[in-house]
PDB file of C-alpha atoms in Angstrom:
ATOM      1  CA  MET A 370     -11.088  37.329-304.420  1.00  0.00           C
ATOM      2  CA  THR A 371      -9.723  41.185-303.168  1.00  0.00           C
ATOM      3  CA  ALA A 372     -11.342  43.741-304.352  1.00  0.00           C
ATOM      4  CA  LEU A 373      -9.411  47.107-306.774  1.00  0.00           C
ATOM      5  CA  VAL A 374     -10.952  49.413-306.524  1.00  0.00           C
ATOM      6  CA  HIS A 375     -13.324  50.589-303.381  1.00  0.00           C
ATOM      7  CA  PRO A 376     -16.583  52.868-303.246  1.00  0.00           C
ATOM      8  CA  THR A 377     -17.133  55.457-299.890  1.00  0.00           C
ATOM      9  CA  HIS A 378     -20.123  57.863-300.084  1.00  0.00           C
ATOM     10  CA  GLU A 379     -19.980  61.580-297.887  1.00  0.00           C
ATOM     11  CA  ARG A 380     -22.658  63.941-299.057  1.00  0.00           C
ATOM     12  CA  GLY A 381     -23.077  63.428-303.249  1.00  0.00           C
ATOM     13  CA  ILE A 382     -19.512  62.556-303.536  1.00  0.00           C
ATOM     14  CA  THR A 383     -19.074  58.566-304.597  1.00  0.00           C
ATOM     15  CA  THR A 384     -15.139  58.435-303.775  1.00  0.00           C
ATOM     16  CA  LEU A 385     -13.441  54.931-305.709  1.00  0.00           C
ATOM     17  CA  THR A 386     -10.985  53.822-305.036  1.00  0.00           C
ATOM     18  CA  LEU A 387      -7.776  51.862-307.543  1.00  0.00           C
ATOM     19  CA  ASP A 388      -6.405  49.659-304.860  1.00  0.00           C
ATOM     20  CA  SER A 389      -3.940  47.621-306.824  1.00  0.00           C
ATOM     21  CA  PRO A 390      -0.734  47.585-304.926  1.00  0.00           C
ATOM     22  CA  HIS A 391       0.874  44.467-306.034  1.00  0.00           C
ATOM     23  CA  ASN A 392       1.259  46.721-310.143  1.00  0.00           C
ATOM     24  CA  ARG A 393       0.929  50.177-309.007  1.00  0.00           C
ATOM     25  CA  ASN A 394      -2.611  50.214-310.023  1.00  0.00           C
ATOM     26  CA  ALA A 395      -2.130  49.540-313.520  1.00  0.00           C
ATOM     27  CA  LEU A 396      -5.139  48.685-315.698  1.00  0.00           C
ATOM     28  CA  SER A 397      -5.739  45.075-315.585  1.00  0.00           C
ATOM     29  CA  ALA A 398      -8.723  42.812-317.053  1.00  0.00           C
ATOM     30  CA  PRO A 399     -10.128  43.214-313.687  1.00  0.00           C
ATOM     31  CA  LEU A 400      -9.221  46.068-311.995  1.00  0.00           C
ATOM     32  CA  VAL A 401     -11.087  47.520-315.490  1.00  0.00           C
ATOM     33  CA  HIS A 402     -13.905  45.631-315.264  1.00  0.00           C
ATOM     34  CA  GLU A 403     -14.205  46.593-311.484  1.00  0.00           C
ATOM     35  CA  LEU A 404     -13.853  50.569-312.464  1.00  0.00           C
ATOM     36  CA  THR A 405     -16.418  50.395-314.944  1.00  0.00           C
ATOM     37  CA  ASP A 406     -18.958  48.145-312.610  1.00  0.00           C
ATOM     38  CA  ALA A 407     -18.587  50.865-310.339  1.00  0.00           C
ATOM     39  CA  LEU A 408     -19.320  53.789-312.001  1.00  0.00           C
ATOM     40  CA  LYS A 409     -21.999  52.149-313.585  1.00  0.00           C
ATOM     41  CA  ARG A 410     -23.373  52.260-310.593  1.00  0.00           C
ATOM     42  CA  ALA A 411     -22.981  55.782-309.291  1.00  0.00           C
ATOM     43  CA  GLY A 412     -24.543  56.471-312.724  1.00  0.00           C
ATOM     44  CA  LYS A 413     -28.010  54.803-311.604  1.00  0.00           C
ATOM     45  CA  ASP A 414     -27.543  56.490-308.175  1.00  0.00           C
ATOM     46  CA  ASP A 415     -29.020  59.638-307.717  1.00  0.00           C
ATOM     47  CA  ASP A 416     -27.921  60.244-304.058  1.00  0.00           C
ATOM     48  CA  VAL A 417     -24.299  60.891-306.404  1.00  0.00           C
ATOM     49  CA  ARG A 418     -23.785  64.546-307.708  1.00  0.00           C
ATOM     50  CA  ALA A 419     -20.398  63.138-308.416  1.00  0.00           C
ATOM     51  CA  VAL A 420     -17.924  60.446-308.682  1.00  0.00           C
ATOM     52  CA  VAL A 421     -13.898  61.235-307.809  1.00  0.00           C
ATOM     53  CA  LEU A 422     -11.316  58.911-309.213  1.00  0.00           C
ATOM     54  CA  THR A 423      -8.349  58.861-306.879  1.00  0.00           C
ATOM     55  CA  HIS A 424      -6.082  55.625-305.545  1.00  0.00           C
ATOM     56  CA  THR A 425      -3.755  54.200-302.990  1.00  0.00           C
ATOM     57  CA  GLY A 426      -0.109  53.936-303.160  1.00  0.00           C
ATOM     58  CA  THR A 427       2.555  56.138-304.587  1.00  0.00           C
ATOM     59  CA  THR A 428       0.886  55.205-308.485  1.00  0.00           C
ATOM     60  CA  PHE A 429      -2.465  56.921-309.131  1.00  0.00           C
ATOM     61  CA  SER A 430      -1.972  54.023-312.354  1.00  0.00           C
ATOM     62  CA  ALA A 431       1.235  52.486-314.281  1.00  0.00           C
ATOM     63  CA  GLY A 432      -0.739  52.490-318.019  1.00  0.00           C
ATOM     64  CA  ALA A 433      -1.585  48.764-319.068  1.00  0.00           C
ATOM     65  CA  ASP A 434      -0.612  46.378-316.625  1.00  0.00           C
ATOM     66  CA  LEU A 435       1.819  44.458-319.446  1.00  0.00           C
ATOM     67  CA  ARG A 436       0.710  40.745-317.376  1.00  0.00           C
ATOM     68  CA  GLU A 437      -2.783  41.033-317.347  1.00  0.00           C
ATOM     69  CA  PRO A 438      -4.159  43.671-320.249  1.00  0.00           C
ATOM     70  CA  PRO A 439      -7.738  44.227-320.769  1.00  0.00           C
ATOM     71  CA  GLN A 440      -9.073  43.680-324.313  1.00  0.00           C
ATOM     72  CA  PRO A 441      -9.165  46.851-326.235  1.00  0.00           C
ATOM     73  CA  LYS A 442     -12.697  47.268-326.892  1.00  0.00           C
ATOM     74  CA  ALA A 443     -12.495  47.212-322.843  1.00  0.00           C
ATOM     75  CA  LEU A 444     -10.221  50.229-322.620  1.00  0.00           C
ATOM     76  CA  VAL A 445     -11.936  51.866-325.178  1.00  0.00           C
ATOM     77  CA  ALA A 446     -15.594  51.742-323.013  1.00  0.00           C
ATOM     78  CA  LEU A 447     -14.278  52.168-320.133  1.00  0.00           C
ATOM     79  CA  LEU A 448     -12.911  56.173-321.443  1.00  0.00           C
ATOM     80  CA  ARG A 449     -15.858  56.473-323.017  1.00  0.00           C
ATOM     81  CA  GLN A 450     -17.865  55.491-319.867  1.00  0.00           C
ATOM     82  CA  ILE A 451     -16.419  58.159-318.038  1.00  0.00           C
ATOM     83  CA  VAL A 452     -16.916  60.785-320.694  1.00  0.00           C
ATOM     84  CA  LYS A 453     -20.425  59.520-321.323  1.00  0.00           C
ATOM     85  CA  LEU A 454     -20.943  59.641-317.512  1.00  0.00           C
ATOM     86  CA  ARG A 455     -23.950  62.181-316.966  1.00  0.00           C
ATOM     87  CA  LYS A 456     -22.263  63.141-313.310  1.00  0.00           C
ATOM     88  CA  PRO A 457     -18.860  64.628-313.255  1.00  0.00           C
ATOM     89  CA  VAL A 458     -15.824  62.469-312.470  1.00  0.00           C
ATOM     90  CA  VAL A 459     -13.162  64.319-310.884  1.00  0.00           C
ATOM     91  CA  ALA A 460      -9.921  62.257-310.391  1.00  0.00           C
ATOM     92  CA  ARG A 461      -7.604  63.461-307.521  1.00  0.00           C
ATOM     93  CA  VAL A 462      -3.920  62.272-307.931  1.00  0.00           C
ATOM     94  CA  THR A 463      -1.365  62.416-305.637  1.00  0.00           C
ATOM     95  CA  GLY A 464       1.076  60.567-306.788  1.00  0.00           C
ATOM     96  CA  HIS A 465       2.637  58.895-310.604  1.00  0.00           C
ATOM     97  CA  VAL A 466       0.415  58.444-313.836  1.00  0.00           C
ATOM     98  CA  ARG A 467       2.378  56.838-316.948  1.00  0.00           C
ATOM     99  CA  ALA A 468       1.261  55.962-320.047  1.00  0.00           C
ATOM    100  CA  GLY A 469      -2.911  54.069-319.858  1.00  0.00           C
ATOM    101  CA  GLY A 470      -3.469  55.837-316.422  1.00  0.00           C
ATOM    102  CA  LEU A 471      -3.321  59.384-318.503  1.00  0.00           C
ATOM    103  CA  GLY A 472      -6.132  58.449-320.274  1.00  0.00           C
ATOM    104  CA  LEU A 473      -8.122  58.472-316.743  1.00  0.00           C
ATOM    105  CA  LEU A 474      -7.080  61.375-316.812  1.00  0.00           C
ATOM    106  CA  GLY A 475      -7.952  62.651-319.869  1.00  0.00           C
ATOM    107  CA  ALA A 476     -11.629  61.354-319.308  1.00  0.00           C
ATOM    108  CA  CYS A 477     -12.470  63.393-316.290  1.00  0.00           C
ATOM    109  CA  ASP A 478     -14.178  66.561-316.527  1.00  0.00           C
ATOM    110  CA  ILE A 479     -11.751  68.233-313.920  1.00  0.00           C
ATOM    111  CA  ALA A 480      -8.324  66.671-312.372  1.00  0.00           C
ATOM    112  CA  ALA A 481      -6.576  67.491-309.803  1.00  0.00           C
ATOM    113  CA  ALA A 482      -2.589  66.267-308.037  1.00  0.00           C
ATOM    114  CA  SER A 483      -0.575  67.108-305.676  1.00  0.00           C
ATOM    115  CA  ASP A 484       2.560  68.706-306.095  1.00  0.00           C
ATOM    116  CA  THR A 485       4.425  64.716-305.237  1.00  0.00           C
ATOM    117  CA  ALA A 486       2.918  63.651-308.850  1.00  0.00           C
ATOM    118  CA  THR A 487       4.149  62.593-312.440  1.00  0.00           C
ATOM    119  CA  PHE A 488       3.264  61.947-315.801  1.00  0.00           C
ATOM    120  CA  ALA A 489       4.662  60.270-318.758  1.00  0.00           C
ATOM    121  CA  PHE A 490       3.485  58.642-321.877  1.00  0.00           C
ATOM    122  CA  THR A 491       6.278  56.234-321.857  1.00  0.00           C
ATOM    123  CA  GLU A 492       4.796  53.806-324.522  1.00  0.00           C
ATOM    124  CA  VAL A 493       7.740  54.923-327.418  1.00  0.00           C
ATOM    125  CA  ARG A 494       9.672  53.015-325.195  1.00  0.00           C
ATOM    126  CA  ILE A 495       8.785  49.370-324.658  1.00  0.00           C
ATOM    127  CA  GLY A 496       7.409  50.207-328.315  1.00  0.00           C
ATOM    128  CA  VAL A 497       3.801  50.896-328.867  1.00  0.00           C
ATOM    129  CA  ALA A 498       1.977  54.061-329.337  1.00  0.00           C
ATOM    130  CA  PRO A 499      -0.461  55.972-326.488  1.00  0.00           C
ATOM    131  CA  ALA A 500      -3.255  55.203-329.586  1.00  0.00           C
ATOM    132  CA  LEU A 501      -6.343  54.823-327.081  1.00  0.00           C
ATOM    133  CA  ILE A 502      -6.045  57.534-324.914  1.00  0.00           C
ATOM    134  CA  SER A 503      -6.257  59.644-327.573  1.00  0.00           C
ATOM    135  CA  LEU A 504      -9.211  59.918-327.961  1.00  0.00           C
ATOM    136  CA  PRO A 505     -10.020  61.872-324.560  1.00  0.00           C
ATOM    137  CA  LEU A 506      -6.572  63.441-325.125  1.00  0.00           C
ATOM    138  CA  LEU A 507      -6.666  64.991-328.252  1.00  0.00           C
ATOM    139  CA  PRO A 508      -9.656  67.100-328.302  1.00  0.00           C
ATOM    140  CA  ARG A 509      -8.631  68.498-324.050  1.00  0.00           C
ATOM    141  CA  VAL A 510      -4.860  68.885-323.994  1.00  0.00           C
ATOM    142  CA  ASP A 511      -2.441  71.249-326.206  1.00  0.00           C
ATOM    143  CA  PRO A 512      -1.002  69.577-329.316  1.00  0.00           C
ATOM    144  CA  ARG A 513       2.474  70.644-329.143  1.00  0.00           C
ATOM    145  CA  ALA A 514       2.966  69.917-325.860  1.00  0.00           C
ATOM    146  CA  LEU A 515       1.563  66.826-327.234  1.00  0.00           C
ATOM    147  CA  ALA A 516       4.336  65.328-329.770  1.00  0.00           C
ATOM    148  CA  ARG A 517       6.769  66.216-327.484  1.00  0.00           C
ATOM    149  CA  TYR A 518       5.357  64.066-324.679  1.00  0.00           C
ATOM    150  CA  TYR A 519       3.891  61.036-327.008  1.00  0.00           C
ATOM    151  CA  LEU A 520       7.198  61.346-329.069  1.00  0.00           C
ATOM    152  CA  THR A 521       9.545  61.415-325.960  1.00  0.00           C
ATOM    153  CA  GLY A 522       8.300  59.436-323.504  1.00  0.00           C
ATOM    154  CA  GLU A 523       9.443  62.596-320.754  1.00  0.00           C
ATOM    155  CA  THR A 524       8.496  62.658-317.463  1.00  0.00           C
ATOM    156  CA  PHE A 525       6.947  66.043-316.564  1.00  0.00           C
ATOM    157  CA  GLY A 526       5.105  67.766-313.378  1.00  0.00           C
ATOM    158  CA  PRO A 527       1.891  69.165-311.992  1.00  0.00           C
ATOM    159  CA  ALA A 528       2.876  72.434-313.404  1.00  0.00           C
ATOM    160  CA  GLU A 529       3.327  71.577-316.979  1.00  0.00           C
ATOM    161  CA  ALA A 530       0.104  69.240-317.259  1.00  0.00           C
ATOM    162  CA  ALA A 531      -1.960  71.707-315.203  1.00  0.00           C
ATOM    163  CA  ARG A 532      -0.236  74.087-318.396  1.00  0.00           C
ATOM    164  CA  ILE A 533      -1.060  71.878-321.279  1.00  0.00           C
ATOM    165  CA  GLY A 534      -4.614  70.868-320.226  1.00  0.00           C
ATOM    166  CA  LEU A 535      -3.923  67.688-319.229  1.00  0.00           C
ATOM    167  CA  LEU A 536      -4.731  68.731-314.299  1.00  0.00           C
ATOM    168  CA  THR A 537      -7.254  71.434-314.204  1.00  0.00           C
ATOM    169  CA  ALA A 538      -5.441  72.597-311.598  1.00  0.00           C
ATOM    170  CA  ALA A 539      -2.324  71.585-309.636  1.00  0.00           C
ATOM    171  CA  GLY A 540      -2.040  71.850-305.729  1.00  0.00           C
ATOM    172  CA  ASP A 541       1.023  73.434-303.872  1.00  0.00           C
ATOM    173  CA  HIS A 542       3.008  71.176-300.904  1.00  0.00           C
ATOM    174  CA  ALA A 543       0.962  68.337-302.129  1.00  0.00           C
ATOM    175  CA  ASP A 544      -2.065  69.686-300.923  1.00  0.00           C
ATOM    176  CA  VAL A 545      -4.685  68.214-303.225  1.00  0.00           C
ATOM    177  CA  ASP A 546      -7.551  68.132-301.112  1.00  0.00           C
ATOM    178  CA  GLU A 547      -7.621  71.757-301.344  1.00  0.00           C
ATOM    179  CA  VAL A 548      -7.623  73.057-304.185  1.00  0.00           C
ATOM    180  CA  LEU A 549     -10.445  70.418-305.122  1.00  0.00           C
ATOM    181  CA  ALA A 550     -12.456  71.319-302.216  1.00  0.00           C
ATOM    182  CA  PRO A 551     -14.086  74.686-303.418  1.00  0.00           C
ATOM    183  CA  VAL A 552     -14.655  72.315-307.141  1.00  0.00           C
ATOM    184  CA  LEU A 553     -16.928  69.474-305.008  1.00  0.00           C
ATOM    185  CA  ASP A 554     -18.696  72.980-302.630  1.00  0.00           C
ATOM    186  CA  GLY A 555     -19.069  73.808-306.612  1.00  0.00           C
ATOM    187  CA  LEU A 556     -20.717  70.200-307.392  1.00  0.00           C
ATOM    188  CA  ARG A 557     -23.007  69.785-304.116  1.00  0.00           C
ATOM    189  CA  ARG A 558     -24.537  73.075-305.175  1.00  0.00           C
ATOM    190  CA  ALA A 559     -25.472  72.920-308.176  1.00  0.00           C
ATOM    191  CA  SER A 560     -28.527  71.136-310.062  1.00  0.00           C
ATOM    192  CA  PRO A 561     -28.081  67.540-310.987  1.00  0.00           C
ATOM    193  CA  HIS A 562     -30.038  68.011-314.265  1.00  0.00           C
ATOM    194  CA  ALA A 563     -27.948  71.393-315.102  1.00  0.00           C
ATOM    195  CA  LEU A 564     -24.625  68.886-313.847  1.00  0.00           C
ATOM    196  CA  ALA A 565     -25.717  66.638-316.687  1.00  0.00           C
ATOM    197  CA  GLU A 566     -26.959  68.530-319.101  1.00  0.00           C
ATOM    198  CA  THR A 567     -23.504  70.912-318.936  1.00  0.00           C
ATOM    199  CA  LYS A 568     -21.333  68.000-319.093  1.00  0.00           C
ATOM    200  CA  ARG A 569     -23.170  66.567-322.315  1.00  0.00           C
ATOM    201  CA  LEU A 570     -22.472  69.818-324.354  1.00  0.00           C
ATOM    202  CA  LEU A 571     -19.257  69.643-322.637  1.00  0.00           C
ATOM    203  CA  THR A 572     -18.617  66.307-323.631  1.00  0.00           C
ATOM    204  CA  ALA A 573     -19.398  66.521-327.075  1.00  0.00           C
ATOM    205  CA  LYS A 574     -16.423  67.104-329.125  1.00  0.00           C
ATOM    206  CA  VAL A 575     -14.934  64.035-327.156  1.00  0.00           C
ATOM    207  CA  LEU A 576     -17.713  61.480-327.922  1.00  0.00           C
ATOM    208  CA  GLU A 577     -17.366  62.487-331.504  1.00  0.00           C
ATOM    209  CA  ALA A 578     -14.270  60.962-331.329  1.00  0.00           C
ATOM    210  CA  PHE A 579     -14.943  57.997-330.461  1.00  0.00           C
ATOM    211  CA  ASP A 580     -17.388  57.941-332.627  1.00  0.00           C
ATOM    212  CA  LEU A 581     -14.692  58.468-335.278  1.00  0.00           C
ATOM    213  CA  ASP A 582     -11.936  56.937-334.666  1.00  0.00           C
ATOM    214  CA  ALA A 583     -12.355  53.773-331.831  1.00  0.00           C
ATOM    215  CA  GLY A 584     -12.881  51.104-334.328  1.00  0.00           C
ATOM    216  CA  GLU A 585      -9.055  52.271-336.330  1.00  0.00           C
ATOM    217  CA  LEU A 586      -7.236  52.982-332.930  1.00  0.00           C
ATOM    218  CA  ALA A 587      -7.901  50.092-331.344  1.00  0.00           C
ATOM    219  CA  ARG A 588      -6.853  48.060-334.108  1.00  0.00           C
ATOM    220  CA  LEU A 589      -3.809  49.896-334.532  1.00  0.00           C
ATOM    221  CA  SER A 590      -3.245  49.294-330.709  1.00  0.00           C
ATOM    222  CA  ALA A 591      -4.312  45.348-331.067  1.00  0.00           C
ATOM    223  CA  ARG A 592      -1.360  45.641-334.124  1.00  0.00           C
ATOM    224  CA  LEU A 593       0.933  47.958-332.239  1.00  0.00           C
ATOM    225  CA  PHE A 594       0.888  45.360-328.819  1.00  0.00           C
ATOM    226  CA  ALA A 595       1.608  41.925-331.439  1.00  0.00           C
ATOM    227  CA  SER A 596       4.789  44.001-333.144  1.00  0.00           C
ATOM    228  CA  ALA A 597       7.887  41.960-332.346  1.00  0.00           C
ATOM    229  CA  ASP A 598       9.218  45.433-331.303  1.00  0.00           C
ATOM    230  CA  ALA A 599       6.360  45.472-328.439  1.00  0.00           C
ATOM    231  CA  HIS A 600       7.187  42.249-327.434  1.00  0.00           C
ATOM    232  CA  GLU A 601      11.158  42.904-326.862  1.00  0.00           C
ATOM    233  CA  GLY A 602       9.956  46.169-325.388  1.00  0.00           C
ATOM    234  CA  MET A 603       7.759  44.635-322.638  1.00  0.00           C
ATOM    235  CA  THR A 604      10.246  42.115-321.967  1.00  0.00           C
ATOM    236  CA  ALA A 605      12.964  44.938-321.572  1.00  0.00           C
ATOM    237  CA  PHE A 606      10.520  46.450-319.303  1.00  0.00           C
ATOM    238  CA  LEU A 607       9.575  43.586-316.823  1.00  0.00           C
ATOM    239  CA  GLU A 608      13.713  42.372-317.220  1.00  0.00           C
ATOM    240  CA  ARG A 609      15.059  46.230-315.787  1.00  0.00           C
ATOM    241  CA  ARG A 610      16.667  46.480-318.182  1.00  0.00           C
ATOM    242  CA  ASP A 611      17.323  48.524-321.836  1.00  0.00           C
ATOM    243  CA  PRO A 612      15.588  47.466-325.300  1.00  0.00           C
ATOM    244  CA  PRO A 613      18.174  47.145-328.401  1.00  0.00           C
ATOM    245  CA  TRP A 614      16.849  50.585-329.999  1.00  0.00           C
ATOM    246  CA  VAL A 615      18.136  52.470-326.718  1.00  0.00           C
ATOM    247  CA  LEU A 616      21.235  54.651-328.092  1.00  0.00           C
TER     248      LEU A 616
END
């Protein structure tokens, strides 16, 4: 079986590359499992100062895989693992991010994108809601902006994503690595223990949201994905047509 997540390591930085081109790096059950295992290994490795999460192809992640979705508990566990990992996790984005893929960005400590990236919370357009990914996003992203983009499913660019707090920074001329160079240099210069304790301070409120709301939002997600609207919305999406509620 071909690996869906490829790890590499250089000077204290482990890069985990999502490589599932057949479904645009969608969060399938196997990909979630592989990424969970890779993060666990990185967390235990004393040679790893920080983790970079990136992708092959033109899409960082298309969201949940509609044909092979992960269990809600598995997705919650993955997002929580990124937040709670004692090492900083940095998202490097050079392509499109949709729906559940935005949950990965919200869980990361730092996120940067090139000017080729685009973003959209498309859940409402297929009859569901961005329930589980709200766990890391609601504490970190501008609430007025989330209201707009959650409710409309509009596509927006990296400058707007940075303005509302979804991204840390957006690069010009597609050069996300130029943006991340001083970030990775700073992480390499930091004490591992100090990084872990500083991350713990920064993520306390996010983890509190997981503790309070994960169970309820997992039930909501399961209920919505089992609904008639979701069945019709996902069928329409896979058949490349509008669902009947489009005016």
